[in-house]
PDB file of C-alpha atoms and ligand atoms in Angstrom:
ATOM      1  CA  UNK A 297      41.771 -66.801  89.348  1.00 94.00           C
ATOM      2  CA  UNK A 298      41.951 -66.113  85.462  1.00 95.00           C
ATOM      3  CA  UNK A 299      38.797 -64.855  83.225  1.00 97.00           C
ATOM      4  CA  UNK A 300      38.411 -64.121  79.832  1.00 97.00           C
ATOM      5  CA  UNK A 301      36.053 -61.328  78.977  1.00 97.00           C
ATOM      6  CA  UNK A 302      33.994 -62.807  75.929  1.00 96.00           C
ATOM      7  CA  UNK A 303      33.085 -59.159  74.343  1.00 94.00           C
ATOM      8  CA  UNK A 304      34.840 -58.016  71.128  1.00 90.00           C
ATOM      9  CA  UNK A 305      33.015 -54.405  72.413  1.00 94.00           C
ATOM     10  CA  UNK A 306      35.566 -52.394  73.885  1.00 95.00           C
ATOM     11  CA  UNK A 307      33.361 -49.983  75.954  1.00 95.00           C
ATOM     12  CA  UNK A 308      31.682 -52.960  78.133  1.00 96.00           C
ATOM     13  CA  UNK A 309      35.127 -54.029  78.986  1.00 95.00           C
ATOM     14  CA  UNK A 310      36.174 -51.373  80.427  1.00 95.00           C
ATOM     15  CA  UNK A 311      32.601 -51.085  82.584  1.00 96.00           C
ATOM     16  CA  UNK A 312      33.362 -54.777  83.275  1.00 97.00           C
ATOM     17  CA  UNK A 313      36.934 -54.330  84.366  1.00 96.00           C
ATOM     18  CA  UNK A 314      35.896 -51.017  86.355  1.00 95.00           C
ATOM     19  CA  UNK A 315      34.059 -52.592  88.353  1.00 95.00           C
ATOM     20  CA  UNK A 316      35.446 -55.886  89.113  1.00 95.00           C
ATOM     21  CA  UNK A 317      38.720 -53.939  89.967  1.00 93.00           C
ATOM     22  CA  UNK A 318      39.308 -54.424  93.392  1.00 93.00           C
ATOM     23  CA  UNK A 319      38.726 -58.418  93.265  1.00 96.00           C
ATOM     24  CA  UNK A 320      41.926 -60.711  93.283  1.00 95.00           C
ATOM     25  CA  UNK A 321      41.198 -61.947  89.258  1.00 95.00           C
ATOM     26  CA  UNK A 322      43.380 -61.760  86.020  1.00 96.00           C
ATOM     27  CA  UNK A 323      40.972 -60.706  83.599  1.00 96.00           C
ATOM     28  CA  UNK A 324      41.823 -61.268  80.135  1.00 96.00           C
ATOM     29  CA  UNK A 325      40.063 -59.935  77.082  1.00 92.00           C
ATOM     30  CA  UNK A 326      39.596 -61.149  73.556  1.00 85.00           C
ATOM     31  CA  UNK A 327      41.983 -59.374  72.485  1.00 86.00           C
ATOM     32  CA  UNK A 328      44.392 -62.282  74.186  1.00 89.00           C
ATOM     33  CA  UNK A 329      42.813 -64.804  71.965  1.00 90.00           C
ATOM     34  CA  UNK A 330      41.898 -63.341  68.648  1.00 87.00           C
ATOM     35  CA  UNK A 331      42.082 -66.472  66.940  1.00 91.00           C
ATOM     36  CA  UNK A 332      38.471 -66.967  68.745  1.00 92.00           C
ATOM     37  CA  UNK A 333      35.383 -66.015  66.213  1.00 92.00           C
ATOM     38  CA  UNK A 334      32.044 -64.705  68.700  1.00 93.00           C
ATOM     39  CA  UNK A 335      28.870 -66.549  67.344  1.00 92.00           C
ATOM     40  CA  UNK A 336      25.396 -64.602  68.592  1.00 93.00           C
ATOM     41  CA  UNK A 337      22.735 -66.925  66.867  1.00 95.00           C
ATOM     42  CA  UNK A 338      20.611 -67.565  69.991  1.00 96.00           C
ATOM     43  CA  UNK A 339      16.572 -66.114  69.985  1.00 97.00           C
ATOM     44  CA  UNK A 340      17.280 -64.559  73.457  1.00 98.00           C
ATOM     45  CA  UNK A 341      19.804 -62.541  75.426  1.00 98.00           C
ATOM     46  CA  UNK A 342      20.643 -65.850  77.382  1.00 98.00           C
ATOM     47  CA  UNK A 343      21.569 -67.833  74.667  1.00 98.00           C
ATOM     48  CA  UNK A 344      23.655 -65.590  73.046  1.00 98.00           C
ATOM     49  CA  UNK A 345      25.482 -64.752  76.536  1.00 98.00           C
ATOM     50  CA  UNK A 346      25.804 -68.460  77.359  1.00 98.00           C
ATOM     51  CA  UNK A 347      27.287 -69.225  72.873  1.00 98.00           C
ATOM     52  CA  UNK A 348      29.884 -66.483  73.777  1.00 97.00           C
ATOM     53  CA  UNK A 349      30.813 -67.754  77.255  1.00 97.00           C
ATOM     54  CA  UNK A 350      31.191 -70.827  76.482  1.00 98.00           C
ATOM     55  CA  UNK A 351      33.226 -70.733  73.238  1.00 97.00           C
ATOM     56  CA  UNK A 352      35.588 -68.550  74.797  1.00 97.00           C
ATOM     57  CA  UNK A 353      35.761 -71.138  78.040  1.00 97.00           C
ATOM     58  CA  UNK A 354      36.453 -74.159  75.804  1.00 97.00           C
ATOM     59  CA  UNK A 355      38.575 -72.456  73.588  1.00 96.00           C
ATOM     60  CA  UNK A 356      41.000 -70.666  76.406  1.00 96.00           C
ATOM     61  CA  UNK A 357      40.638 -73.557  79.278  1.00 97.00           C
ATOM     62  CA  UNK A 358      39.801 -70.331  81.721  1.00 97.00           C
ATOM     63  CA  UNK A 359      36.364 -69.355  83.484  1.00 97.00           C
ATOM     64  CA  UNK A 360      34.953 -66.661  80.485  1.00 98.00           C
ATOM     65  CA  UNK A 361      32.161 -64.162  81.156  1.00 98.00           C
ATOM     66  CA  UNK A 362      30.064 -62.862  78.506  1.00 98.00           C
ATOM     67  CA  UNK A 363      27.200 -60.031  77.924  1.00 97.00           C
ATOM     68  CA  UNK A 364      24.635 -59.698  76.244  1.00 98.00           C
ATOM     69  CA  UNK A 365      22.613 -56.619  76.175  1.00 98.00           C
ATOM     70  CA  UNK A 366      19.175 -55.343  74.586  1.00 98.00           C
ATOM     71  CA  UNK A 367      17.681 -52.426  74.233  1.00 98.00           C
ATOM     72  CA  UNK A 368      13.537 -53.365  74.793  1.00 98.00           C
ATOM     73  CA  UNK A 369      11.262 -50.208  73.844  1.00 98.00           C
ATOM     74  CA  UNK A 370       7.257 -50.697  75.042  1.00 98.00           C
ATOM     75  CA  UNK A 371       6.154 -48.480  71.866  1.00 98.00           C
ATOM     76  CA  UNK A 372       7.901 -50.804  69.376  1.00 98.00           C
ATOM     77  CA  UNK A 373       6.639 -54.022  71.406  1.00 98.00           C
ATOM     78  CA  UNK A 374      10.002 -54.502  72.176  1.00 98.00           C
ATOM     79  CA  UNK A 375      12.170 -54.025  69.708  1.00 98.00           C
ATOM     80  CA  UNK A 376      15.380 -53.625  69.202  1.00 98.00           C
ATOM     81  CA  UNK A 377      15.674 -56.296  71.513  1.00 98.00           C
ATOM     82  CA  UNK A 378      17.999 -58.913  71.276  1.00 98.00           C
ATOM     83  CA  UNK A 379      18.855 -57.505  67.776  1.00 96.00           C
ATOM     84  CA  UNK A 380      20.090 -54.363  69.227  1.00 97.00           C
ATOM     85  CA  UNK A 381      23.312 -54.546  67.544  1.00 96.00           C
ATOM     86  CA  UNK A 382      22.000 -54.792  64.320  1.00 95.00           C
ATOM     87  CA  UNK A 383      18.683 -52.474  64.273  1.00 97.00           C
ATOM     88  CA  UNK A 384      19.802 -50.506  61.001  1.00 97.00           C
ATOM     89  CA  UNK A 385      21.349 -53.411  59.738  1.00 96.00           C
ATOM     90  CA  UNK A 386      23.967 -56.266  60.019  1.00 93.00           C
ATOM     91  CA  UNK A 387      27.216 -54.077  59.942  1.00 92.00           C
ATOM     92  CA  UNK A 388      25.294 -50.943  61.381  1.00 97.00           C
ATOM     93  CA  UNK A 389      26.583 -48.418  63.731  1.00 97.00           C
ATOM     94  CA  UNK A 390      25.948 -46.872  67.067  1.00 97.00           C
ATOM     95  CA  UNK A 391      24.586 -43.946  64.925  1.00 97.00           C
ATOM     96  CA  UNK A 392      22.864 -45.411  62.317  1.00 98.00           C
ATOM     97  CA  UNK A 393      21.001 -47.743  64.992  1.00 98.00           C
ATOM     98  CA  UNK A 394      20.396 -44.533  67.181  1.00 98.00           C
ATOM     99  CA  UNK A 395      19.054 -42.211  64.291  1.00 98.00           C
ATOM    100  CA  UNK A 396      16.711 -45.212  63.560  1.00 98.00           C
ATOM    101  CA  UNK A 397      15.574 -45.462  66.815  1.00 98.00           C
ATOM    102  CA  UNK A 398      14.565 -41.485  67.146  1.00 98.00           C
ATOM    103  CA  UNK A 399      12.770 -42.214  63.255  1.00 98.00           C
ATOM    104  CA  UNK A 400      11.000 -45.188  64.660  1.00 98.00           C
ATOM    105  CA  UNK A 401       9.618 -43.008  67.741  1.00 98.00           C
ATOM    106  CA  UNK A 402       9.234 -40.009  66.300  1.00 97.00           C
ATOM    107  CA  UNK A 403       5.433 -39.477  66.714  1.00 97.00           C
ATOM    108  CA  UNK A 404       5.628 -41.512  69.873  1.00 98.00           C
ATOM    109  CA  UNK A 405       3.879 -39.654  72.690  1.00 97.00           C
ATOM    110  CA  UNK A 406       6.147 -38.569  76.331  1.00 94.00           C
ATOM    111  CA  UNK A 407       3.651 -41.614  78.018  1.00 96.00           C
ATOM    112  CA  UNK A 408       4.441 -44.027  75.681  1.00 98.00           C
ATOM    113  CA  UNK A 409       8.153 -43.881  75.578  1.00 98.00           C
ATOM    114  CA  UNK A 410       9.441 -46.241  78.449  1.00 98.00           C
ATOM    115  CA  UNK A 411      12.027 -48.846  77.578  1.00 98.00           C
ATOM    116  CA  UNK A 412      14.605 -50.560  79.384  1.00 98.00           C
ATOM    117  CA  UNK A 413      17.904 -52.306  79.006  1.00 98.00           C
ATOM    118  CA  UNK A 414      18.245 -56.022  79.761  1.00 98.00           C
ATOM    119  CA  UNK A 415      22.045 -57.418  80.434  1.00 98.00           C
ATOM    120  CA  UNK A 416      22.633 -60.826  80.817  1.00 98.00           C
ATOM    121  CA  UNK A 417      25.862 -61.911  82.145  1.00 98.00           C
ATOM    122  CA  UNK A 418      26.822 -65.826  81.712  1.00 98.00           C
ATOM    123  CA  UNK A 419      29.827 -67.223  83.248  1.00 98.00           C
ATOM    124  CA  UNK A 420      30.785 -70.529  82.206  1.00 98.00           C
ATOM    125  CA  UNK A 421      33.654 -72.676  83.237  1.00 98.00           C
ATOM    126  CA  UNK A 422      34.983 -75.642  80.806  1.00 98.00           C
ATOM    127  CA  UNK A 423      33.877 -78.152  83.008  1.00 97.00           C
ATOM    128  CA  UNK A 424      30.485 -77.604  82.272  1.00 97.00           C
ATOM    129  CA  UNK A 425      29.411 -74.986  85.655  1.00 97.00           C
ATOM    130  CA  UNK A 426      27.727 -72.182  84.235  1.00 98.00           C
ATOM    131  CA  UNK A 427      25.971 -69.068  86.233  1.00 98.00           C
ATOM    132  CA  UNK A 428      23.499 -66.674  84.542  1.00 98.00           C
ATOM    133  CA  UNK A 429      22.535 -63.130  85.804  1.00 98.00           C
ATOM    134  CA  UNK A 430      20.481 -60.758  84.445  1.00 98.00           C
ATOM    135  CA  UNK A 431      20.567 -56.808  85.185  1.00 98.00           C
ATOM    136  CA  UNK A 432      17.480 -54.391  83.736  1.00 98.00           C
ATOM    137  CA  UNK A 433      17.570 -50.512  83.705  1.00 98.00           C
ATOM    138  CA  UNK A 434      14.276 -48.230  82.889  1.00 98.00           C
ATOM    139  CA  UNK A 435      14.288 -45.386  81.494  1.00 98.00           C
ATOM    140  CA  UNK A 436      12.807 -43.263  78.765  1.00 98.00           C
ATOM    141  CA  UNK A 437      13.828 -43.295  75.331  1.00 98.00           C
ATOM    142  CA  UNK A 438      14.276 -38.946  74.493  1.00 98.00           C
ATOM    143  CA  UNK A 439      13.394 -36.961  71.692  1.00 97.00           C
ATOM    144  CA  UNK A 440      16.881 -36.372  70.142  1.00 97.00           C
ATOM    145  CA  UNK A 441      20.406 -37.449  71.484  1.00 98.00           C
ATOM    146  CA  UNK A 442      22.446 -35.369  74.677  1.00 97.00           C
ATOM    147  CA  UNK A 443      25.922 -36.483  76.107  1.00 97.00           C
ATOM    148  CA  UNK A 444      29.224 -38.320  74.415  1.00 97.00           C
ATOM    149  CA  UNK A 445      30.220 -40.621  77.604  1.00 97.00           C
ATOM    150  CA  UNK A 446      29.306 -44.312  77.501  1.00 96.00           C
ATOM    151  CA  UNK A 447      28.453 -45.987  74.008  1.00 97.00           C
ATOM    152  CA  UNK A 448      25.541 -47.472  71.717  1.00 98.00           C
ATOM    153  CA  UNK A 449      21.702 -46.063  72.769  1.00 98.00           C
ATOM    154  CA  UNK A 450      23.481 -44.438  75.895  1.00 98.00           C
ATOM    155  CA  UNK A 451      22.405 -40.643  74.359  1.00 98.00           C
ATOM    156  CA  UNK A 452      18.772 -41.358  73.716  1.00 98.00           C
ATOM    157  CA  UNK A 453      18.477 -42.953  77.249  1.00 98.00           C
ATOM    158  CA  UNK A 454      16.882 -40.866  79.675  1.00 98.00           C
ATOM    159  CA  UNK A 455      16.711 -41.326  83.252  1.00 98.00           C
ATOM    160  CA  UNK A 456      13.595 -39.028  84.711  1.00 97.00           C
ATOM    161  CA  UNK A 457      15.330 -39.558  87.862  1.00 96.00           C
ATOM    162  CA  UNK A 458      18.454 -37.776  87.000  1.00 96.00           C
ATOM    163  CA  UNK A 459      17.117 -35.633  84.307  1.00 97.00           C
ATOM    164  CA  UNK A 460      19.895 -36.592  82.384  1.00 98.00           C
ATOM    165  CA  UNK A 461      20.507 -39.335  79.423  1.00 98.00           C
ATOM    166  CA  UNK A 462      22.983 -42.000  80.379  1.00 98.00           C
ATOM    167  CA  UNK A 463      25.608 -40.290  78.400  1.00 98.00           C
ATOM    168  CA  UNK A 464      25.613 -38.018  80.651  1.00 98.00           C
ATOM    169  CA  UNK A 465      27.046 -39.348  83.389  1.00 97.00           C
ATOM    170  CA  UNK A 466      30.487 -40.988  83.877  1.00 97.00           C
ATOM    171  CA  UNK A 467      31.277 -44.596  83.698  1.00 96.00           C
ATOM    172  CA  UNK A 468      31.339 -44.654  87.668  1.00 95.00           C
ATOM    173  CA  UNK A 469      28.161 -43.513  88.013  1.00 97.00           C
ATOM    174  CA  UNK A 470      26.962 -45.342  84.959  1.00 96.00           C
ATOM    175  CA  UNK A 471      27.775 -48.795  86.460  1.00 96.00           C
ATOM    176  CA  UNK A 472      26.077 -47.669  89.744  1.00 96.00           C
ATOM    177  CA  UNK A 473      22.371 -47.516  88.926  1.00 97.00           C
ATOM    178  CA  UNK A 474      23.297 -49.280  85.083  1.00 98.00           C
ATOM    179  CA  UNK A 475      21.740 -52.798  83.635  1.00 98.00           C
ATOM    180  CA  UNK A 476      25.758 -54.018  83.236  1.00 98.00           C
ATOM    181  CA  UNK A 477      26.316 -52.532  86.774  1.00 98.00           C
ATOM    182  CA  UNK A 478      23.101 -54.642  88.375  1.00 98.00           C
ATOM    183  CA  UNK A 479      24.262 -57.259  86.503  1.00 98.00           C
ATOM    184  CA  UNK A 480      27.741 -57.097  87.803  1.00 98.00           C
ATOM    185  CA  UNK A 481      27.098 -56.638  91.124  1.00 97.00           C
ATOM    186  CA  UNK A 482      25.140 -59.957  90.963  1.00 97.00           C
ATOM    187  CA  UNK A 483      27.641 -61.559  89.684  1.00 97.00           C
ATOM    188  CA  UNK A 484      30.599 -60.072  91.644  1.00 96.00           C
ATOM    189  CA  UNK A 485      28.928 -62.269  95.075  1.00 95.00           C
ATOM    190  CA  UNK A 486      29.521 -65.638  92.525  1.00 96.00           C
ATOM    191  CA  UNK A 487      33.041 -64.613  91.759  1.00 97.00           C
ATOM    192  CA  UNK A 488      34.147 -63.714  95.350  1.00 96.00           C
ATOM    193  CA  UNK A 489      32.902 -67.222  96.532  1.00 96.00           C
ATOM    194  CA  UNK A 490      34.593 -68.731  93.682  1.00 95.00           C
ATOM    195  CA  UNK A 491      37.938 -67.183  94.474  1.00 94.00           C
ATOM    196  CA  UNK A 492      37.786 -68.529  98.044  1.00 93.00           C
ATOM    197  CA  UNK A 493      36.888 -71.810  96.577  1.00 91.00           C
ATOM    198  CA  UNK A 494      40.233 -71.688  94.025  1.00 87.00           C
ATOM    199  CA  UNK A 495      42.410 -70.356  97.420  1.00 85.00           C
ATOM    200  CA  UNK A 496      41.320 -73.432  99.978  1.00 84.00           C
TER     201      UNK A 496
HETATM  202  P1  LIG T 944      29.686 -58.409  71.944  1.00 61.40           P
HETATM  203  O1  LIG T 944      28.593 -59.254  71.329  1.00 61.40           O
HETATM  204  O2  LIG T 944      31.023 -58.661  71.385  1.00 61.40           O
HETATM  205  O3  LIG T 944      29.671 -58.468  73.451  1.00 61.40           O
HETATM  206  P2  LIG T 944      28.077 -56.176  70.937  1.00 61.40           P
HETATM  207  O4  LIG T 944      28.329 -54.696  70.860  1.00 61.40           O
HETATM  208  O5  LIG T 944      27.667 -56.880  69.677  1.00 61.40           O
HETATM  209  O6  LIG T 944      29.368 -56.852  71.597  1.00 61.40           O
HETATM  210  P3  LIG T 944      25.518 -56.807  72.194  1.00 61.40           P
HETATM  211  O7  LIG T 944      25.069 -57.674  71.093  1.00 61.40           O
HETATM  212  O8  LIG T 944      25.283 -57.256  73.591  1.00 61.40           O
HETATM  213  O9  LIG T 944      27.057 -56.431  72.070  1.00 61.40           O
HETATM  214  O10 LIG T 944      24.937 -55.340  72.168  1.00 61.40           O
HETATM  215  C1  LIG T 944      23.828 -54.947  71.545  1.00 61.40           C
HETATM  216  C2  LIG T 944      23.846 -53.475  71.290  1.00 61.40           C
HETATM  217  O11 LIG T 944      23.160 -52.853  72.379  1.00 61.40           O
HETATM  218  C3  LIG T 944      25.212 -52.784  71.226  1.00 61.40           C
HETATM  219  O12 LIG T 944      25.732 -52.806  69.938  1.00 61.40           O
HETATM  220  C4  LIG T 944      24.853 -51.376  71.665  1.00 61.40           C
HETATM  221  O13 LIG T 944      24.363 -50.634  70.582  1.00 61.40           O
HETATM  222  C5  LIG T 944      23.720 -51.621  72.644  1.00 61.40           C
HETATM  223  N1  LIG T 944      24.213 -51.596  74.032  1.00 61.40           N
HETATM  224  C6  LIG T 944      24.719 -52.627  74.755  1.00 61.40           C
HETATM  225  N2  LIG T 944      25.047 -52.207  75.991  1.00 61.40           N
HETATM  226  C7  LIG T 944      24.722 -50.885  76.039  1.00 61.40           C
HETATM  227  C8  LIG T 944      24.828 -49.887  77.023  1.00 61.40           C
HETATM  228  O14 LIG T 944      25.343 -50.140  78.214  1.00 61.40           O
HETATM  229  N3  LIG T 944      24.408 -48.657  76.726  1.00 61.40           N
HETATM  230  C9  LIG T 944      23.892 -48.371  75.516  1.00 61.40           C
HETATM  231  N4  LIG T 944      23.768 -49.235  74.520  1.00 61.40           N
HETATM  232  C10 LIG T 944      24.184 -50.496  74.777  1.00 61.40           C
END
């Protein structure tokens, strides 16, 4: 069975393709189809997951999964949110989105720093079946930034249960206990029953 990957961010395709390794799929990435322009206008992770799926699904002809991921912090009643991407600003980066983060929290007492990630995973086929999943991780958002592994809020995400931010740890162990990773592993039961469906 083929899939396209509907991410243009390199760092969840590789957590994506880690972990669906050892299943029987082709996975293809945008990179195959670059002709293919990713639209997030939705007001929630879901619609923005399901935009990307599905463009990529009617574009290609192939089953395409897409992500998309927020960070939600209590303190800031939930913000970044679904604009996670663009916290500092349309074209921002990982940094500047980051060192506004650690601004916006600054005074923010130890109690009051619990956030979480939410990842919502849609797979969408061009006739019309579509699956959603969602994946959430809690955690703690720190006082300044620790580790260079994984991407985006990664090294102001702190796991009390590790003592350790999540770029700290490596992928493997990311997608383990991870939003993406919960996500996955949801979604990994829908795409083993589809395979046997595509082999009978
Ligand atoms: P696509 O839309 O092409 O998939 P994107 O990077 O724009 O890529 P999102 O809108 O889903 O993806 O991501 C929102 C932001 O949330 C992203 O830019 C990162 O800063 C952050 N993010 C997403 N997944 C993350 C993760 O696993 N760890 C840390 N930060 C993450």
């Amino acid at each position: 069975m083929k899939i396209v990957l509907a991410t243009e961010n390199k760092h969840k395709i590789e957590e994506m393709k880690t972990y669906l390794n050892n299943l029987p799929l082709e996975i293809l990435s945008k990179e195959h189809f670059p002709k293919i322009t990713l639209e997030e206008t939705g007001e929630t992770l879901r619609e923005n997951a399901l935009q990307k799926a599905r463009t990529v699904a009617k574009t290609t002809g192939f089953w395409a999964m897409a992500d998309d991921t927020g960070l939600f912090v209590e303190a800031l009643d939930g913000r970044p949110g679904v604009f996670s991407s663009r916290y500092a600003g349309e074209k921002a980066t990982y940094k500047e989105n980051v060192e506004k983060l650690l601004k916006e929290m600054r005074d923010v007492p130890e109690k009051d720093r619990g956030a979480f990630f939410s990842c919502v995973l849609a797979l969408v086929h061009p006739d019309g079946r579509e699956v959603v999943v969602e994946g959430r991780l809690e955690g703690v958002i720190a006082k300044e930034q620790s580790g260079a592994k994984g991407f985006g809020y990664d090294p102001v995400f702190w796991l009390p249960d590790r003592d350790c931010t999540l770029a700290e740890i490596s992928l493997e162990e990311k997608n383990k206990i991870s939003h993406r990773g919960r996500a996955l592993f949801k979604m990994k039961g829908i795409l083993e029953g589809l395979i046997k469906m595509e082999q009978q």
